PDB file of N, CA and C in Angstrom:
ATOM      1  N   MET Q  67      82.029  -1.947  -1.346  1.00 94.00           N
ATOM      2  CA  MET Q  67      83.398  -1.492  -1.255  1.00 94.00           C
ATOM      3  C   MET Q  67      83.415   0.027  -1.208  1.00 94.00           C
ATOM      4  N   LYS Q  68      84.261   0.538  -0.313  1.00 96.00           N
ATOM      5  CA  LYS Q  68      84.388   1.986  -0.231  1.00 96.00           C
ATOM      6  C   LYS Q  68      85.831   2.379   0.076  1.00 96.00           C
ATOM      7  N   ILE Q  69      86.138   3.638  -0.158  1.00 98.00           N
ATOM      8  CA  ILE Q  69      87.484   4.141   0.092  1.00 98.00           C
ATOM      9  C   ILE Q  69      87.848   3.877   1.549  1.00 98.00           C
ATOM     10  N   GLY Q  70      89.043   3.339   1.766  1.00 98.00           N
ATOM     11  CA  GLY Q  70      89.529   3.031   3.109  1.00 98.00           C
ATOM     12  C   GLY Q  70      89.401   1.571   3.501  1.00 98.00           C
ATOM     13  N   ASP Q  71      88.543   0.814   2.794  1.00 98.00           N
ATOM     14  CA  ASP Q  71      88.411  -0.615   3.098  1.00 98.00           C
ATOM     15  C   ASP Q  71      89.716  -1.348   2.794  1.00 98.00           C
ATOM     16  N   LEU Q  72      89.994  -2.390   3.570  1.00 98.00           N
ATOM     17  CA  LEU Q  72      91.123  -3.269   3.291  1.00 98.00           C
ATOM     18  C   LEU Q  72      90.640  -4.393   2.386  1.00 98.00           C
ATOM     19  N   VAL Q  73      91.396  -4.675   1.333  1.00 98.00           N
ATOM     20  CA  VAL Q  73      90.991  -5.662   0.341  1.00 98.00           C
ATOM     21  C   VAL Q  73      92.156  -6.589  -0.007  1.00 98.00           C
ATOM     22  N   ILE Q  74      91.812  -7.713  -0.623  1.00 97.00           N
ATOM     23  CA  ILE Q  74      92.795  -8.663  -1.129  1.00 97.00           C
ATOM     24  C   ILE Q  74      92.232  -9.287  -2.406  1.00 97.00           C
ATOM     25  N   ARG Q  75      93.124  -9.731  -3.274  1.00 94.00           N
ATOM     26  CA  ARG Q  75      92.713 -10.373  -4.543  1.00 94.00           C
ATOM     27  C   ARG Q  75      91.914 -11.624  -4.214  1.00 94.00           C
ATOM     28  N   LYS Q  76      90.785 -11.817  -4.880  1.00 92.00           N
ATOM     29  CA  LYS Q  76      89.966 -13.009  -4.665  1.00 92.00           C
ATOM     30  C   LYS Q  76      90.723 -14.264  -5.058  1.00 92.00           C
ATOM     31  N   VAL Q  77      90.420 -15.340  -4.355  1.00 84.00           N
ATOM     32  CA  VAL Q  77      90.957 -16.652  -4.707  1.00 84.00           C
ATOM     33  C   VAL Q  77      90.165 -17.150  -5.909  1.00 84.00           C
ATOM     34  N   PRO Q  78      90.842 -17.637  -6.946  1.00 77.00           N
ATOM     35  CA  PRO Q  78      90.103 -18.157  -8.103  1.00 77.00           C
ATOM     36  C   PRO Q  78      89.202 -19.327  -7.687  1.00 77.00           C
ATOM     37  N   PRO Q  79      88.056 -19.492  -8.351  1.00 76.00           N
ATOM     38  CA  PRO Q  79      87.173 -20.619  -8.049  1.00 76.00           C
ATOM     39  C   PRO Q  79      87.914 -21.949  -8.185  1.00 76.00           C
ATOM     40  N   GLU Q  80      87.515 -22.917  -7.377  1.00 74.00           N
ATOM     41  CA  GLU Q  80      88.149 -24.235  -7.408  1.00 74.00           C
ATOM     42  C   GLU Q  80      88.071 -24.835  -8.813  1.00 74.00           C
ATOM     43  N   GLY Q  81      89.179 -25.374  -9.260  1.00 71.00           N
ATOM     44  CA  GLY Q  81      89.239 -25.983 -10.579  1.00 71.00           C
ATOM     45  C   GLY Q  81      89.542 -25.006 -11.699  1.00 71.00           C
ATOM     46  N   TRP Q  82      89.641 -23.711 -11.357  1.00 71.00           N
ATOM     47  CA  TRP Q  82      89.911 -22.684 -12.359  1.00 71.00           C
ATOM     48  C   TRP Q  82      91.379 -22.305 -12.276  1.00 71.00           C
ATOM     49  N   GLN Q  83      92.098 -22.513 -13.352  1.00 70.00           N
ATOM     50  CA  GLN Q  83      93.522 -22.217 -13.368  1.00 70.00           C
ATOM     51  C   GLN Q  83      93.730 -20.727 -13.640  1.00 70.00           C
ATOM     52  N   ASN Q  84      94.122 -20.000 -12.619  1.00 68.00           N
ATOM     53  CA  ASN Q  84      94.422 -18.575 -12.787  1.00 68.00           C
ATOM     54  C   ASN Q  84      95.663 -18.239 -11.997  1.00 68.00           C
ATOM     55  N   GLN Q  85      96.795 -18.580 -12.547  1.00 74.00           N
ATOM     56  CA  GLN Q  85      98.072 -18.360 -11.891  1.00 74.00           C
ATOM     57  C   GLN Q  85      98.323 -16.889 -11.560  1.00 74.00           C
ATOM     58  N   PRO Q  86      98.013 -15.939 -12.471  1.00 84.00           N
ATOM     59  CA  PRO Q  86      98.263 -14.542 -12.123  1.00 84.00           C
ATOM     60  C   PRO Q  86      97.519 -14.102 -10.860  1.00 84.00           C
ATOM     61  N   ALA Q  87      96.276 -14.526 -10.683  1.00 85.00           N
ATOM     62  CA  ALA Q  87      95.506 -14.138  -9.506  1.00 85.00           C
ATOM     63  C   ALA Q  87      96.150 -14.689  -8.243  1.00 85.00           C
ATOM     64  N   GLU Q  88      96.560 -15.929  -8.268  1.00 84.00           N
ATOM     65  CA  GLU Q  88      97.199 -16.541  -7.108  1.00 84.00           C
ATOM     66  C   GLU Q  88      98.524 -15.863  -6.795  1.00 84.00           C
ATOM     67  N   GLU Q  89      99.297 -15.566  -7.842  1.00 88.00           N
ATOM     68  CA  GLU Q  89     100.595 -14.913  -7.666  1.00 88.00           C
ATOM     69  C   GLU Q  89     100.414 -13.505  -7.109  1.00 88.00           C
ATOM     70  N   GLN Q  90      99.433 -12.766  -7.637  1.00 90.00           N
ATOM     71  CA  GLN Q  90      99.181 -11.404  -7.162  1.00 90.00           C
ATOM     72  C   GLN Q  90      98.757 -11.405  -5.700  1.00 90.00           C
ATOM     73  N   ARG Q  91      97.898 -12.326  -5.333  1.00 91.00           N
ATOM     74  CA  ARG Q  91      97.426 -12.404  -3.943  1.00 91.00           C
ATOM     75  C   ARG Q  91      98.602 -12.613  -2.992  1.00 91.00           C
ATOM     76  N   GLU Q  92      99.516 -13.495  -3.364  1.00 93.00           N
ATOM     77  CA  GLU Q  92     100.687 -13.778  -2.535  1.00 93.00           C
ATOM     78  C   GLU Q  92     101.677 -12.612  -2.533  1.00 93.00           C
ATOM     79  N   ARG Q  93     101.991 -12.079  -3.702  1.00 94.00           N
ATOM     80  CA  ARG Q  93     103.024 -11.044  -3.833  1.00 94.00           C
ATOM     81  C   ARG Q  93     102.582  -9.698  -3.265  1.00 94.00           C
ATOM     82  N   LEU Q  94     101.321  -9.309  -3.511  1.00 95.00           N
ATOM     83  CA  LEU Q  94     100.851  -7.990  -3.116  1.00 95.00           C
ATOM     84  C   LEU Q  94     100.267  -7.948  -1.709  1.00 95.00           C
ATOM     85  N   GLY Q  95      99.626  -9.029  -1.291  1.00 96.00           N
ATOM     86  CA  GLY Q  95      99.031  -9.074   0.040  1.00 96.00           C
ATOM     87  C   GLY Q  95      97.806  -8.183   0.155  1.00 96.00           C
ATOM     88  N   ILE Q  96      97.637  -7.586   1.320  1.00 98.00           N
ATOM     89  CA  ILE Q  96      96.476  -6.764   1.635  1.00 98.00           C
ATOM     90  C   ILE Q  96      96.713  -5.339   1.154  1.00 98.00           C
ATOM     91  N   GLY Q  97      95.650  -4.719   0.622  1.00 98.00           N
ATOM     92  CA  GLY Q  97      95.738  -3.338   0.164  1.00 98.00           C
ATOM     93  C   GLY Q  97      94.608  -2.497   0.717  1.00 98.00           C
ATOM     94  N   ILE Q  98      94.739  -1.195   0.549  1.00 98.00           N
ATOM     95  CA  ILE Q  98      93.715  -0.254   0.991  1.00 98.00           C
ATOM     96  C   ILE Q  98      93.179   0.503  -0.229  1.00 98.00           C
ATOM     97  N   ILE Q  99      91.855   0.633  -0.302  1.00 98.00           N
ATOM     98  CA  ILE Q  99      91.232   1.317  -1.434  1.00 98.00           C
ATOM     99  C   ILE Q  99      91.462   2.819  -1.311  1.00 98.00           C
ATOM    100  N   LEU Q 100      92.072   3.399  -2.357  1.00 98.00           N
ATOM    101  CA  LEU Q 100      92.332   4.838  -2.395  1.00 98.00           C
ATOM    102  C   LEU Q 100      91.249   5.596  -3.152  1.00 98.00           C
ATOM    103  N   SER Q 101      90.692   4.973  -4.199  1.00 98.00           N
ATOM    104  CA  SER Q 101      89.656   5.647  -4.992  1.00 98.00           C
ATOM    105  C   SER Q 101      88.827   4.623  -5.742  1.00 98.00           C
ATOM    106  N   LYS Q 102      87.675   5.090  -6.225  1.00 98.00           N
ATOM    107  CA  LYS Q 102      86.774   4.264  -7.030  1.00 98.00           C
ATOM    108  C   LYS Q 102      86.457   5.035  -8.290  1.00 98.00           C
ATOM    109  N   GLN Q 103      86.354   4.321  -9.417  1.00 98.00           N
ATOM    110  CA  GLN Q 103      86.042   4.954 -10.686  1.00 98.00           C
ATOM    111  C   GLN Q 103      85.463   3.930 -11.647  1.00 98.00           C
ATOM    112  N   MET Q 104      84.844   4.440 -12.700  1.00 97.00           N
ATOM    113  CA  MET Q 104      84.378   3.600 -13.796  1.00 97.00           C
ATOM    114  C   MET Q 104      85.436   3.685 -14.889  1.00 97.00           C
ATOM    115  N   SER Q 105      85.919   2.540 -15.364  1.00 95.00           N
ATOM    116  CA  SER Q 105      86.910   2.557 -16.440  1.00 95.00           C
ATOM    117  C   SER Q 105      86.871   1.241 -17.186  1.00 95.00           C
ATOM    118  N   GLY Q 106      87.754   1.109 -18.166  1.00 91.00           N
ATOM    119  CA  GLY Q 106      87.822  -0.103 -18.965  1.00 91.00           C
ATOM    120  C   GLY Q 106      86.878  -0.054 -20.149  1.00 91.00           C
ATOM    121  N   SER Q 107      86.893  -1.147 -20.904  1.00 91.00           N
ATOM    122  CA  SER Q 107      86.046  -1.264 -22.080  1.00 91.00           C
ATOM    123  C   SER Q 107      85.506  -2.686 -22.157  1.00 91.00           C
ATOM    124  N   PRO Q 108      84.223  -2.907 -21.878  1.00 94.00           N
ATOM    125  CA  PRO Q 108      83.232  -1.899 -21.518  1.00 94.00           C
ATOM    126  C   PRO Q 108      83.500  -1.322 -20.118  1.00 94.00           C
ATOM    127  N   ARG Q 109      82.962  -0.143 -19.873  1.00 96.00           N
ATOM    128  CA  ARG Q 109      83.168   0.520 -18.579  1.00 96.00           C
ATOM    129  C   ARG Q 109      82.597  -0.342 -17.460  1.00 96.00           C
ATOM    130  N   HIS Q 110      83.371  -0.449 -16.373  1.00 97.00           N
ATOM    131  CA  HIS Q 110      82.949  -1.236 -15.222  1.00 97.00           C
ATOM    132  C   HIS Q 110      83.560  -0.633 -13.966  1.00 97.00           C
ATOM    133  N   PRO Q 111      82.997  -0.964 -12.780  1.00 97.00           N
ATOM    134  CA  PRO Q 111      83.516  -0.406 -11.535  1.00 97.00           C
ATOM    135  C   PRO Q 111      84.946  -0.891 -11.275  1.00 97.00           C
ATOM    136  N   CYS Q 112      85.841   0.051 -11.045  1.00 98.00           N
ATOM    137  CA  CYS Q 112      87.236  -0.261 -10.735  1.00 98.00           C
ATOM    138  C   CYS Q 112      87.652   0.475  -9.468  1.00 98.00           C
ATOM    139  N   ILE Q 113      88.716   0.017  -8.855  1.00 98.00           N
ATOM    140  CA  ILE Q 113      89.256   0.657  -7.666  1.00 98.00           C
ATOM    141  C   ILE Q 113      90.766   0.825  -7.831  1.00 98.00           C
ATOM    142  N   THR Q 114      91.299   1.833  -7.156  1.00 98.00           N
ATOM    143  CA  THR Q 114      92.741   2.008  -7.057  1.00 98.00           C
ATOM    144  C   THR Q 114      93.122   1.535  -5.668  1.00 98.00           C
ATOM    145  N   VAL Q 115      94.063   0.602  -5.611  1.00 98.00           N
ATOM    146  CA  VAL Q 115      94.451  -0.022  -4.351  1.00 98.00           C
ATOM    147  C   VAL Q 115      95.937   0.222  -4.095  1.00 98.00           C
ATOM    148  N   PHE Q 116      96.260   0.666  -2.865  1.00 98.00           N
ATOM    149  CA  PHE Q 116      97.656   0.808  -2.453  1.00 98.00           C
ATOM    150  C   PHE Q 116      98.032  -0.426  -1.641  1.00 98.00           C
ATOM    151  N   TYR Q 117      99.159  -1.038  -2.020  1.00 98.00           N
ATOM    152  CA  TYR Q 117      99.663  -2.232  -1.352  1.00 98.00           C
ATOM    153  C   TYR Q 117     100.934  -1.882  -0.565  1.00 98.00           C
ATOM    154  N   PRO Q 118     100.831  -1.765   0.775  1.00 98.00           N
ATOM    155  CA  PRO Q 118     102.005  -1.409   1.584  1.00 98.00           C
ATOM    156  C   PRO Q 118     103.166  -2.394   1.434  1.00 98.00           C
ATOM    157  N   LYS Q 119     102.864  -3.658   1.236  1.00 97.00           N
ATOM    158  CA  LYS Q 119     103.906  -4.689   1.135  1.00 97.00           C
ATOM    159  C   LYS Q 119     104.895  -4.391   0.012  1.00 97.00           C
ATOM    160  N   VAL Q 120     104.404  -3.818  -1.105  1.00 97.00           N
ATOM    161  CA  VAL Q 120     105.272  -3.511  -2.245  1.00 97.00           C
ATOM    162  C   VAL Q 120     105.416  -2.005  -2.473  1.00 97.00           C
ATOM    163  N   GLY Q 121     104.656  -1.197  -1.732  1.00 98.00           N
ATOM    164  CA  GLY Q 121     104.749   0.246  -1.839  1.00 98.00           C
ATOM    165  C   GLY Q 121     104.255   0.813  -3.160  1.00 98.00           C
ATOM    166  N   LYS Q 122     103.265   0.160  -3.775  1.00 98.00           N
ATOM    167  CA  LYS Q 122     102.750   0.601  -5.070  1.00 98.00           C
ATOM    168  C   LYS Q 122     101.227   0.582  -5.080  1.00 98.00           C
ATOM    169  N   SER Q 123     100.658   1.354  -6.011  1.00 98.00           N
ATOM    170  CA  SER Q 123      99.213   1.383  -6.234  1.00 98.00           C
ATOM    171  C   SER Q 123      98.900   0.801  -7.598  1.00 98.00           C
ATOM    172  N   TYR Q 124      97.774   0.106  -7.677  1.00 97.00           N
ATOM    173  CA  TYR Q 124      97.325  -0.485  -8.934  1.00 97.00           C
ATOM    174  C   TYR Q 124      95.823  -0.304  -9.076  1.00 97.00           C
ATOM    175  N   ASP Q 125      95.338  -0.198 -10.318  1.00 96.00           N
ATOM    176  CA  ASP Q 125      93.908  -0.184 -10.617  1.00 96.00           C
ATOM    177  C   ASP Q 125      93.485  -1.600 -10.960  1.00 96.00           C
ATOM    178  N   ILE Q 126      92.282  -1.983 -10.495  1.00 95.00           N
ATOM    179  CA  ILE Q 126      91.773  -3.331 -10.744  1.00 95.00           C
ATOM    180  C   ILE Q 126      90.254  -3.298 -10.671  1.00 95.00           C
ATOM    181  N   GLY Q 127      89.603  -4.197 -11.374  1.00 95.00           N
ATOM    182  CA  GLY Q 127      88.150  -4.301 -11.324  1.00 95.00           C
ATOM    183  C   GLY Q 127      87.677  -4.704  -9.934  1.00 95.00           C
ATOM    184  N   GLU Q 128      86.623  -4.036  -9.458  1.00 96.00           N
ATOM    185  CA  GLU Q 128      86.066  -4.353  -8.130  1.00 96.00           C
ATOM    186  C   GLU Q 128      85.722  -5.824  -7.995  1.00 96.00           C
ATOM    187  N   SER Q 129      85.219  -6.428  -9.058  1.00 93.00           N
ATOM    188  CA  SER Q 129      84.750  -7.811  -8.990  1.00 93.00           C
ATOM    189  C   SER Q 129      85.883  -8.803  -8.728  1.00 93.00           C
ATOM    190  N   LEU Q 130      87.126  -8.385  -8.897  1.00 92.00           N
ATOM    191  CA  LEU Q 130      88.274  -9.279  -8.689  1.00 92.00           C
ATOM    192  C   LEU Q 130      88.826  -9.208  -7.274  1.00 92.00           C
ATOM    193  N   MET Q 131      88.236  -8.350  -6.444  1.00 95.00           N
ATOM    194  CA  MET Q 131      88.746  -8.139  -5.090  1.00 95.00           C
ATOM    195  C   MET Q 131      87.692  -8.506  -4.053  1.00 95.00           C
ATOM    196  N   GLU Q 132      88.162  -8.792  -2.836  1.00 96.00           N
ATOM    197  CA  GLU Q 132      87.242  -9.033  -1.731  1.00 96.00           C
ATOM    198  C   GLU Q 132      87.641  -8.158  -0.544  1.00 96.00           C
ATOM    199  N   VAL Q 133      86.620  -7.649   0.159  1.00 97.00           N
ATOM    200  CA  VAL Q 133      86.849  -6.823   1.337  1.00 97.00           C
ATOM    201  C   VAL Q 133      87.159  -7.735   2.508  1.00 97.00           C
ATOM    202  N   ILE Q 134      88.242  -7.402   3.229  1.00 97.00           N
ATOM    203  CA  ILE Q 134      88.566  -8.186   4.429  1.00 97.00           C
ATOM    204  C   ILE Q 134      88.344  -7.386   5.712  1.00 97.00           C
ATOM    205  N   CYS Q 135      88.248  -6.060   5.579  1.00 97.00           N
ATOM    206  CA  CYS Q 135      87.949  -5.203   6.744  1.00 97.00           C
ATOM    207  C   CYS Q 135      87.319  -3.919   6.242  1.00 97.00           C
ATOM    208  N   GLU Q 136      86.098  -3.643   6.684  1.00 97.00           N
ATOM    209  CA  GLU Q 136      85.383  -2.446   6.254  1.00 97.00           C
ATOM    210  C   GLU Q 136      85.672  -1.280   7.180  1.00 97.00           C
ATOM    211  N   VAL Q 137      85.725  -0.091   6.585  1.00 91.00           N
ATOM    212  CA  VAL Q 137      85.859   1.146   7.352  1.00 91.00           C
ATOM    213  C   VAL Q 137      84.462   1.671   7.630  1.00 91.00           C
ATOM    214  N   ASN Q 138      84.236   2.178   8.815  1.00 83.00           N
ATOM    215  CA  ASN Q 138      82.906   2.733   9.155  1.00 83.00           C
ATOM    216  C   ASN Q 138      82.739   4.110   8.606  1.00 83.00           C
TER     217      ASN Q 138
END
């Protein structure tokens, strides 16, 4: 993952009930990575994503997102 890539919230694994992830994927749609940083406790790779559909940016763990289009 790198700045400029288009990303979307990962689909939860089959059989795993994660309503917030499903709701976020639908409500926020596709986003673009604005920055990368280490944060949280314990510290882990996170990204700041801008979602044009809602006009807002959010921070989220990299592991919860999937790249749908890479920037060269």
